[in-house]
Short mmCIF file of C-alpha atoms and ligand atoms in Angstrom, two decimals:
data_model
loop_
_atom_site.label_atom_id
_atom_site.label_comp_id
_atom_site.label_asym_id
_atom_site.label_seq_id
_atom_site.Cartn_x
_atom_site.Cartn_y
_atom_site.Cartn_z
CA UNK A 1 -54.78 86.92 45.45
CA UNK A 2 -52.06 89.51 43.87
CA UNK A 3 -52.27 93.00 45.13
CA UNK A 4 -53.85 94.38 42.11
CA UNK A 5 -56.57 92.04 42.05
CA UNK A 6 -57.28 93.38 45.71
CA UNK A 7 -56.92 96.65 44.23
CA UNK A 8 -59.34 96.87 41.15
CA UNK A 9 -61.59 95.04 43.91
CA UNK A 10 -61.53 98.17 46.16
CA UNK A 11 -61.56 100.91 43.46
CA UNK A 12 -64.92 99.30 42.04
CA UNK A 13 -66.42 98.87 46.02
CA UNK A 14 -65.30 102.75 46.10
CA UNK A 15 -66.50 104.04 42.93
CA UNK A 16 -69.20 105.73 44.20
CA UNK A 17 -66.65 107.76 45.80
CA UNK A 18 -64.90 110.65 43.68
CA UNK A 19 -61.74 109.66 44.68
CA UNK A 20 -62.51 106.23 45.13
CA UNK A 21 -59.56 104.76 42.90
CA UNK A 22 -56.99 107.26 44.85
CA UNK A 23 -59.17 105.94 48.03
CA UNK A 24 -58.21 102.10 47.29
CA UNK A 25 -54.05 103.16 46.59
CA UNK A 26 -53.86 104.99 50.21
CA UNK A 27 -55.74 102.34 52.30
CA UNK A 28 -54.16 99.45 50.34
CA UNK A 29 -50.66 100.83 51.53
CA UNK A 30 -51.91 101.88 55.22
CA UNK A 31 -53.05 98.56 55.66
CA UNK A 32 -49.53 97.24 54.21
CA UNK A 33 -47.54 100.38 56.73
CA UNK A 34 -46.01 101.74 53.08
CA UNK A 35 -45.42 104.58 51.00
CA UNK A 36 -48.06 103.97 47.56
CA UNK A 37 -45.14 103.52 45.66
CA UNK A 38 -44.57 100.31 46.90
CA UNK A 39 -47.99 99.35 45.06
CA UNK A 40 -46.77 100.32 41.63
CA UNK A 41 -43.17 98.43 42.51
CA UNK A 42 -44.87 95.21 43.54
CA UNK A 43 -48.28 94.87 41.80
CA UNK A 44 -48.03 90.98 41.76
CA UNK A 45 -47.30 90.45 45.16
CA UNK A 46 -49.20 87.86 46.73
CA UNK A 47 -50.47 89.86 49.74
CA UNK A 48 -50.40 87.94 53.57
CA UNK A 49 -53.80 86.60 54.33
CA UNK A 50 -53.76 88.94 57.91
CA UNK A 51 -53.03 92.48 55.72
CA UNK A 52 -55.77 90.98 53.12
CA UNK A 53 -58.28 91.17 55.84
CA UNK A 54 -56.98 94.57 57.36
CA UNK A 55 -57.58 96.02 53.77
CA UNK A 56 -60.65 94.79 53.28
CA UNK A 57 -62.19 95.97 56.53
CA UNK A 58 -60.86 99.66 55.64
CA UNK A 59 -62.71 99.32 52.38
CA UNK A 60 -65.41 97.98 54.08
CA UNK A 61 -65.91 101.34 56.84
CA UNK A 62 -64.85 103.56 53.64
CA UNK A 63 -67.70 102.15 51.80
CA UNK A 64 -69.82 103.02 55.16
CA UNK A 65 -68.95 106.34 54.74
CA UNK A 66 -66.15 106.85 57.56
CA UNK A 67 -63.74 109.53 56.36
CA UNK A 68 -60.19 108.14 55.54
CA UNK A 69 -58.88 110.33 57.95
CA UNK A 70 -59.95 108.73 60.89
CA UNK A 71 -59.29 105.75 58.90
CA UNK A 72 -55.99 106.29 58.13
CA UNK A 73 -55.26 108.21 61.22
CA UNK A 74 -53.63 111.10 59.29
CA UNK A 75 -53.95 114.06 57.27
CA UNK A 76 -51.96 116.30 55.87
CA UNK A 77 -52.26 119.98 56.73
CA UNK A 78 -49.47 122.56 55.38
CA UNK A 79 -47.18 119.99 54.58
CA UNK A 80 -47.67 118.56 57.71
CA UNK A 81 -48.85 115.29 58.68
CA UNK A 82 -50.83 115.45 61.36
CA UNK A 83 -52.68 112.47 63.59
CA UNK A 84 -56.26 112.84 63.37
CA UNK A 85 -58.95 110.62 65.78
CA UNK A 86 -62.75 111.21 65.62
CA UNK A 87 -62.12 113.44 68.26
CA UNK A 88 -60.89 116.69 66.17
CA UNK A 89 -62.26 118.14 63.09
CA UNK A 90 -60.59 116.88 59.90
CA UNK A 91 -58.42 119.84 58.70
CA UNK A 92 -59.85 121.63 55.48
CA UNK A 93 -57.71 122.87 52.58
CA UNK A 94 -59.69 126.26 52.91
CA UNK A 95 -58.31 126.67 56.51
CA UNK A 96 -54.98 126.70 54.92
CA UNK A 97 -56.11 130.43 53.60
CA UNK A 98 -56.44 131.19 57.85
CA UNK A 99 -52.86 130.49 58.01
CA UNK A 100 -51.79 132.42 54.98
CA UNK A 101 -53.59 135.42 56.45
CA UNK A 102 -51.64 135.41 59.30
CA UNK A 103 -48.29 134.57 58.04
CA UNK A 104 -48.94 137.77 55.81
CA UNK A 105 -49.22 139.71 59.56
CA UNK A 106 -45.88 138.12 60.98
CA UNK A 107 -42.54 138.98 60.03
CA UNK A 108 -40.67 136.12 59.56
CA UNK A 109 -38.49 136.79 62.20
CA UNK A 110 -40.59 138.00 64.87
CA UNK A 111 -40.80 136.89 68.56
CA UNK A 112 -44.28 137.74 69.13
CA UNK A 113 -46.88 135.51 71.16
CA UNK A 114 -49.39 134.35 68.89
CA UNK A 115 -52.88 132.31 70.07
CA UNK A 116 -55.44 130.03 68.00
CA UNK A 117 -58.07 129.00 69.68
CA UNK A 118 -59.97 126.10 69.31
CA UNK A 119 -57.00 124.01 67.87
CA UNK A 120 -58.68 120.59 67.54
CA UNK A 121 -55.24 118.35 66.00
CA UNK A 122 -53.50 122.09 66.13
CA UNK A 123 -53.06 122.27 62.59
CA UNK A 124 -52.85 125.99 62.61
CA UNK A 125 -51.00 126.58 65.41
CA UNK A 126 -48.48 123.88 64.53
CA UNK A 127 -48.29 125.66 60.70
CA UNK A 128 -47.66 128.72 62.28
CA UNK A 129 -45.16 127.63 64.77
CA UNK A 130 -43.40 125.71 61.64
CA UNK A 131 -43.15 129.02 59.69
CA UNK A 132 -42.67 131.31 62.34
CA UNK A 133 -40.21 129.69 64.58
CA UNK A 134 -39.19 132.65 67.26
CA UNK A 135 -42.63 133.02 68.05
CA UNK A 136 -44.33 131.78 71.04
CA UNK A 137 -47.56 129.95 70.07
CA UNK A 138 -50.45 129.25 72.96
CA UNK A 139 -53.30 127.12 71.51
CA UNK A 140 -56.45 126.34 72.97
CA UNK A 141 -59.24 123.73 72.59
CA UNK A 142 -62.01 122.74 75.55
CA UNK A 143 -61.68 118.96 74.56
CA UNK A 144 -59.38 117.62 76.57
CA UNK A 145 -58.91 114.31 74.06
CA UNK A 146 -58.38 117.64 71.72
CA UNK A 147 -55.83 118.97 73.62
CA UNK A 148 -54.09 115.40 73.57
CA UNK A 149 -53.79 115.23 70.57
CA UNK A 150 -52.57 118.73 69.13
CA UNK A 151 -49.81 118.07 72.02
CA UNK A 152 -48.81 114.80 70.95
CA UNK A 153 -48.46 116.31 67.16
CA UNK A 154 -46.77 119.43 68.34
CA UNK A 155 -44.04 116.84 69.30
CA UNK A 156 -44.47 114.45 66.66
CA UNK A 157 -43.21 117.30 64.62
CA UNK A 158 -40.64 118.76 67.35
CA UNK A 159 -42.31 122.26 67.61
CA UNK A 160 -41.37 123.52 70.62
CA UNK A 161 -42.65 126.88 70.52
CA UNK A 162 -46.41 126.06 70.72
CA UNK A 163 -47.74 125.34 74.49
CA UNK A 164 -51.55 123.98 74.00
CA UNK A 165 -53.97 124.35 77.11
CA UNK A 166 -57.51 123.02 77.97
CA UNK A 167 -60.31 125.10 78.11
CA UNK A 168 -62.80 127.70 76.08
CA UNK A 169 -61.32 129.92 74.00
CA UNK A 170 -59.32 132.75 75.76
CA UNK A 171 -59.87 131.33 79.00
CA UNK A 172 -56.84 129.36 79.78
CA UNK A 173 -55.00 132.35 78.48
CA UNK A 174 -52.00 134.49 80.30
CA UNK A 175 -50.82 137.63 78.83
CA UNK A 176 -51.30 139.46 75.69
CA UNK A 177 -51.01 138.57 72.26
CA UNK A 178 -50.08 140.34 68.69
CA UNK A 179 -52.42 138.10 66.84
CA UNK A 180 -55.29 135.78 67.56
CA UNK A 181 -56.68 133.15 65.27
CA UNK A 182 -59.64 130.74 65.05
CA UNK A 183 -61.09 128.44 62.95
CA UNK A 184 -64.11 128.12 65.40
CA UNK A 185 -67.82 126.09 64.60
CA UNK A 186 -69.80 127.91 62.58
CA UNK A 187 -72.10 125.99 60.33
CA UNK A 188 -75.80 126.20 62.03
CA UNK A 189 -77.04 122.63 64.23
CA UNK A 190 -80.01 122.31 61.83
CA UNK A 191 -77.60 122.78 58.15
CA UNK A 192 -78.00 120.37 56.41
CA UNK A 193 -74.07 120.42 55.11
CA UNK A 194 -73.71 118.58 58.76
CA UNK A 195 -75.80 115.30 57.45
CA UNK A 196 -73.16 114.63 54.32
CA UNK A 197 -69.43 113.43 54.30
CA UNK A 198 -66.98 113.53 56.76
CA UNK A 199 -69.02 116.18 59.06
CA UNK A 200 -71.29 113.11 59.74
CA UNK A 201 -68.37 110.96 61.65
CA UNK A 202 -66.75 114.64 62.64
CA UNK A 203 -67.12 115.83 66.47
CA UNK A 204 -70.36 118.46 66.80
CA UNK A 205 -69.00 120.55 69.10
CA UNK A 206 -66.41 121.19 66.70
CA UNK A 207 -68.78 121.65 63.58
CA UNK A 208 -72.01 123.73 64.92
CA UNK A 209 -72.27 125.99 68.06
CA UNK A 210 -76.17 125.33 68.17
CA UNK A 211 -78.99 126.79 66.58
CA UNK A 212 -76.94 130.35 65.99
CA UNK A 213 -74.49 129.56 63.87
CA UNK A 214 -72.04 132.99 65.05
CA UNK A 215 -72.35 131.99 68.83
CA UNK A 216 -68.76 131.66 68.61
CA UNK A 217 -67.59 133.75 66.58
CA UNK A 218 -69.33 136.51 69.11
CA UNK A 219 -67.95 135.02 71.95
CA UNK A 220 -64.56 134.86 70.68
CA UNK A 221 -64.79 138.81 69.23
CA UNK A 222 -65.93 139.67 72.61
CA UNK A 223 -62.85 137.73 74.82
CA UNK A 224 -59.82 138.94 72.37
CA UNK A 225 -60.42 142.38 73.21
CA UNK A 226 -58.67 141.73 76.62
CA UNK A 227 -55.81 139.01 75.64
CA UNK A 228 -54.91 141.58 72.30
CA UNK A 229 -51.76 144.18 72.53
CA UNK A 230 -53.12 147.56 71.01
CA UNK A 231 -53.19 146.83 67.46
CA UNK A 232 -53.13 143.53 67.27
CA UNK A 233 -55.33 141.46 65.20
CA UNK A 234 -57.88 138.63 65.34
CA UNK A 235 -58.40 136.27 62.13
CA UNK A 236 -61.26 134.21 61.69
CA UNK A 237 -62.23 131.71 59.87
CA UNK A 238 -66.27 131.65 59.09
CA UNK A 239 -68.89 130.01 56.24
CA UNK A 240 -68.64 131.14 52.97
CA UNK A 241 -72.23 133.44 53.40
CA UNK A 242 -70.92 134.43 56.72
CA UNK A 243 -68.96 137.69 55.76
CA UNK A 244 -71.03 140.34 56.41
CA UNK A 245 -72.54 139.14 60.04
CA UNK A 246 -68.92 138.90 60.79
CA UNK A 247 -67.40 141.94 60.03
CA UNK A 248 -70.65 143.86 62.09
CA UNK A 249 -69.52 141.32 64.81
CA UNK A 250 -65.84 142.43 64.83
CA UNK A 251 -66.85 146.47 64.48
CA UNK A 252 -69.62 145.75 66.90
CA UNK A 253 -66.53 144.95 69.50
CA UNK A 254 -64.61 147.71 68.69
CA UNK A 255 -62.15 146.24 66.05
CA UNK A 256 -60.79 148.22 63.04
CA UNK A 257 -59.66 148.32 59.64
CA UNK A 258 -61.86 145.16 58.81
CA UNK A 259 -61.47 142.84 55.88
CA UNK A 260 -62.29 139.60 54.63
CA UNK A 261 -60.61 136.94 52.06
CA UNK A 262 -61.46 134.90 49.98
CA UNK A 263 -60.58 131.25 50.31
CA UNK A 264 -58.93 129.60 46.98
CA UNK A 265 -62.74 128.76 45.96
CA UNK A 266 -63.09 132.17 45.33
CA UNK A 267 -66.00 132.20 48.49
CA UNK A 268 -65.56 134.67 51.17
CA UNK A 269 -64.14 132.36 54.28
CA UNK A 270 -61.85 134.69 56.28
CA UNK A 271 -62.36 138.00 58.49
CA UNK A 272 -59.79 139.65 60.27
CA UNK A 273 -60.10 143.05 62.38
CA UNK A 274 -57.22 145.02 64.97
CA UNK A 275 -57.68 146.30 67.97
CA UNK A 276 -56.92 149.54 68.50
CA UNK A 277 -56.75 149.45 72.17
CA UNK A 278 -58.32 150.48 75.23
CA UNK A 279 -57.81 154.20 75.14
CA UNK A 280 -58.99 154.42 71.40
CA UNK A 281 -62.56 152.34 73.14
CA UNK A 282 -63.15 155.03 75.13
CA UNK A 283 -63.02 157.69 72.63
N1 LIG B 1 -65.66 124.33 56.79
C1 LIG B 1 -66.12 123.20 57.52
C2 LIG B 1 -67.23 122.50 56.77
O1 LIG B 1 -67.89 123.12 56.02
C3 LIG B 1 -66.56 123.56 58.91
C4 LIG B 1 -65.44 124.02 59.74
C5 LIG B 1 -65.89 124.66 61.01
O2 LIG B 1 -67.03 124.58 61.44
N2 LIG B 1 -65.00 125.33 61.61
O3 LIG B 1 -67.42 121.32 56.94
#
């Protein structure tokens, strides 16, 4: 059977599917290790009976509801492409507005040691050490198959400014830092967001902190405190009603001149706060 055949197959197997018909094109040329372009070129190939049967059991897992991330094995991520396993979140366009937020805080040419914590694939930390390449980037993650990972694309990618370390947030941590950043869970274990899409194949302890969905964001508000230079400045990102419960977090902990973004939805999604130091804490 020609390739298109296999293709109007796939798109009407993935219809239910938004993006079904884009779906088909990208697992059609994963299972045939080429650009999409090559589909268009060579729409009458007869396609080898052993790629047939590779496409048809990514359809197949698509159609069961598998995200095409972990399908594919990839995702792009600020122009990035990043490897992605079940074992790290899927990186959101929305946490693209994290990274904006903290490019806007970083001259271009600064040497400063920045931290994200909770990396997953390191998306952030490997966008920031891509567009801020004299700074020294620490990222953190307590899954060790995490960790892995965000190491093996820091490479992929040759960024040698980002070190990534195993543990909970701050802990694993030397030092202080001019900014902080974290895209940590926060969507509540009983929302029901977590029972649709991709968050159903995605890692929980990445997704939900438990039954309080802020556990932690408070955690993290109350550990940067002691890894931030005076005036530096944590950036979170949080859930779209989260905003308020946030900022009382971050001036709850001592942090200043608070504000919060909106991601390119137009919902709020980020919160950032600085920290004016210990000897304005004690005043
Ligand atoms: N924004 C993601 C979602 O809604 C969750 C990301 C996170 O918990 N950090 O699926």
């Amino acid at each position: 059977m020609i390739l298109r055949r296999h293709l109007d197959l796939a798109r009407q197997a993935l219809a239910h599917n938004t993006a079904g018909a884009l779906e088909a094109e990208i697992l059609l040329a994963h299972a045939l290790e080429s650009p999409r372009s090559f589909l268009y070129a060579h729409p009458d190939m007869v396609l080898p009976p052993e790629r047939a049967e590779r496409f048809h059991k990514y359809v197949e897992r698509r159609s069961n509801g598998e995200p095409i991330a972990y399908i594919t094995g990839s995702r792009e991520f600020w122009s990035l492409e990043l490897h992605i396993t079940p074992d790290v979140l899927i990186p959101r366009h929305e946490t693209e507005s994290l990274v904006e937020a903290a490019l806007q805080k970083v001259p271009v040419d600064a040497c400063w040691r920045l931290a994200d914590l909770g990396t997953g694939s390191g998306a952030v930390a490997l966008a920031l050490a891509r567009e801020r390449p004299e700074c020294e980037i620490h990222a953190t993650d307590i899954s060790p198959a995490a960790t892995e990972l965000a190491s093996c694309n820091a490479k992929r990618h040759s960024l040698m400014n980002v070190s990534i370390h195993c543990g909970s947030w701050c802990a694993p941590l030397n030092g202080r830092f001019s900014l902080i950043v974290s895209n940590p869970p926060y969507v509540a274990a009983d929302d029901p967001h977590l029972d649709t899409g991709d968050c159903r194949f995605e890692p929980g302890l990445a997704l939900t902190p438990g039954k309080d969905p802020m556990k932690s964001i408070s955690e993290i508000c109350s550990q940067a405190p002691g890894r931030l230079e005076p005036n530096g400045c944590l950036i979170l990102e949080h859930g779209a009603s989260q905003g308020e419960a946030v900022r009382e977090i971050l001036a709850g902990h001592g942090f200043v001149h608070i504000e919060t973004r909106k991601d390119l939805s137009g919902r709020e999604r980020i919160s950032q706060g600085q920290w004016p130091g210990e000897l304005n804490e004690s005043t």
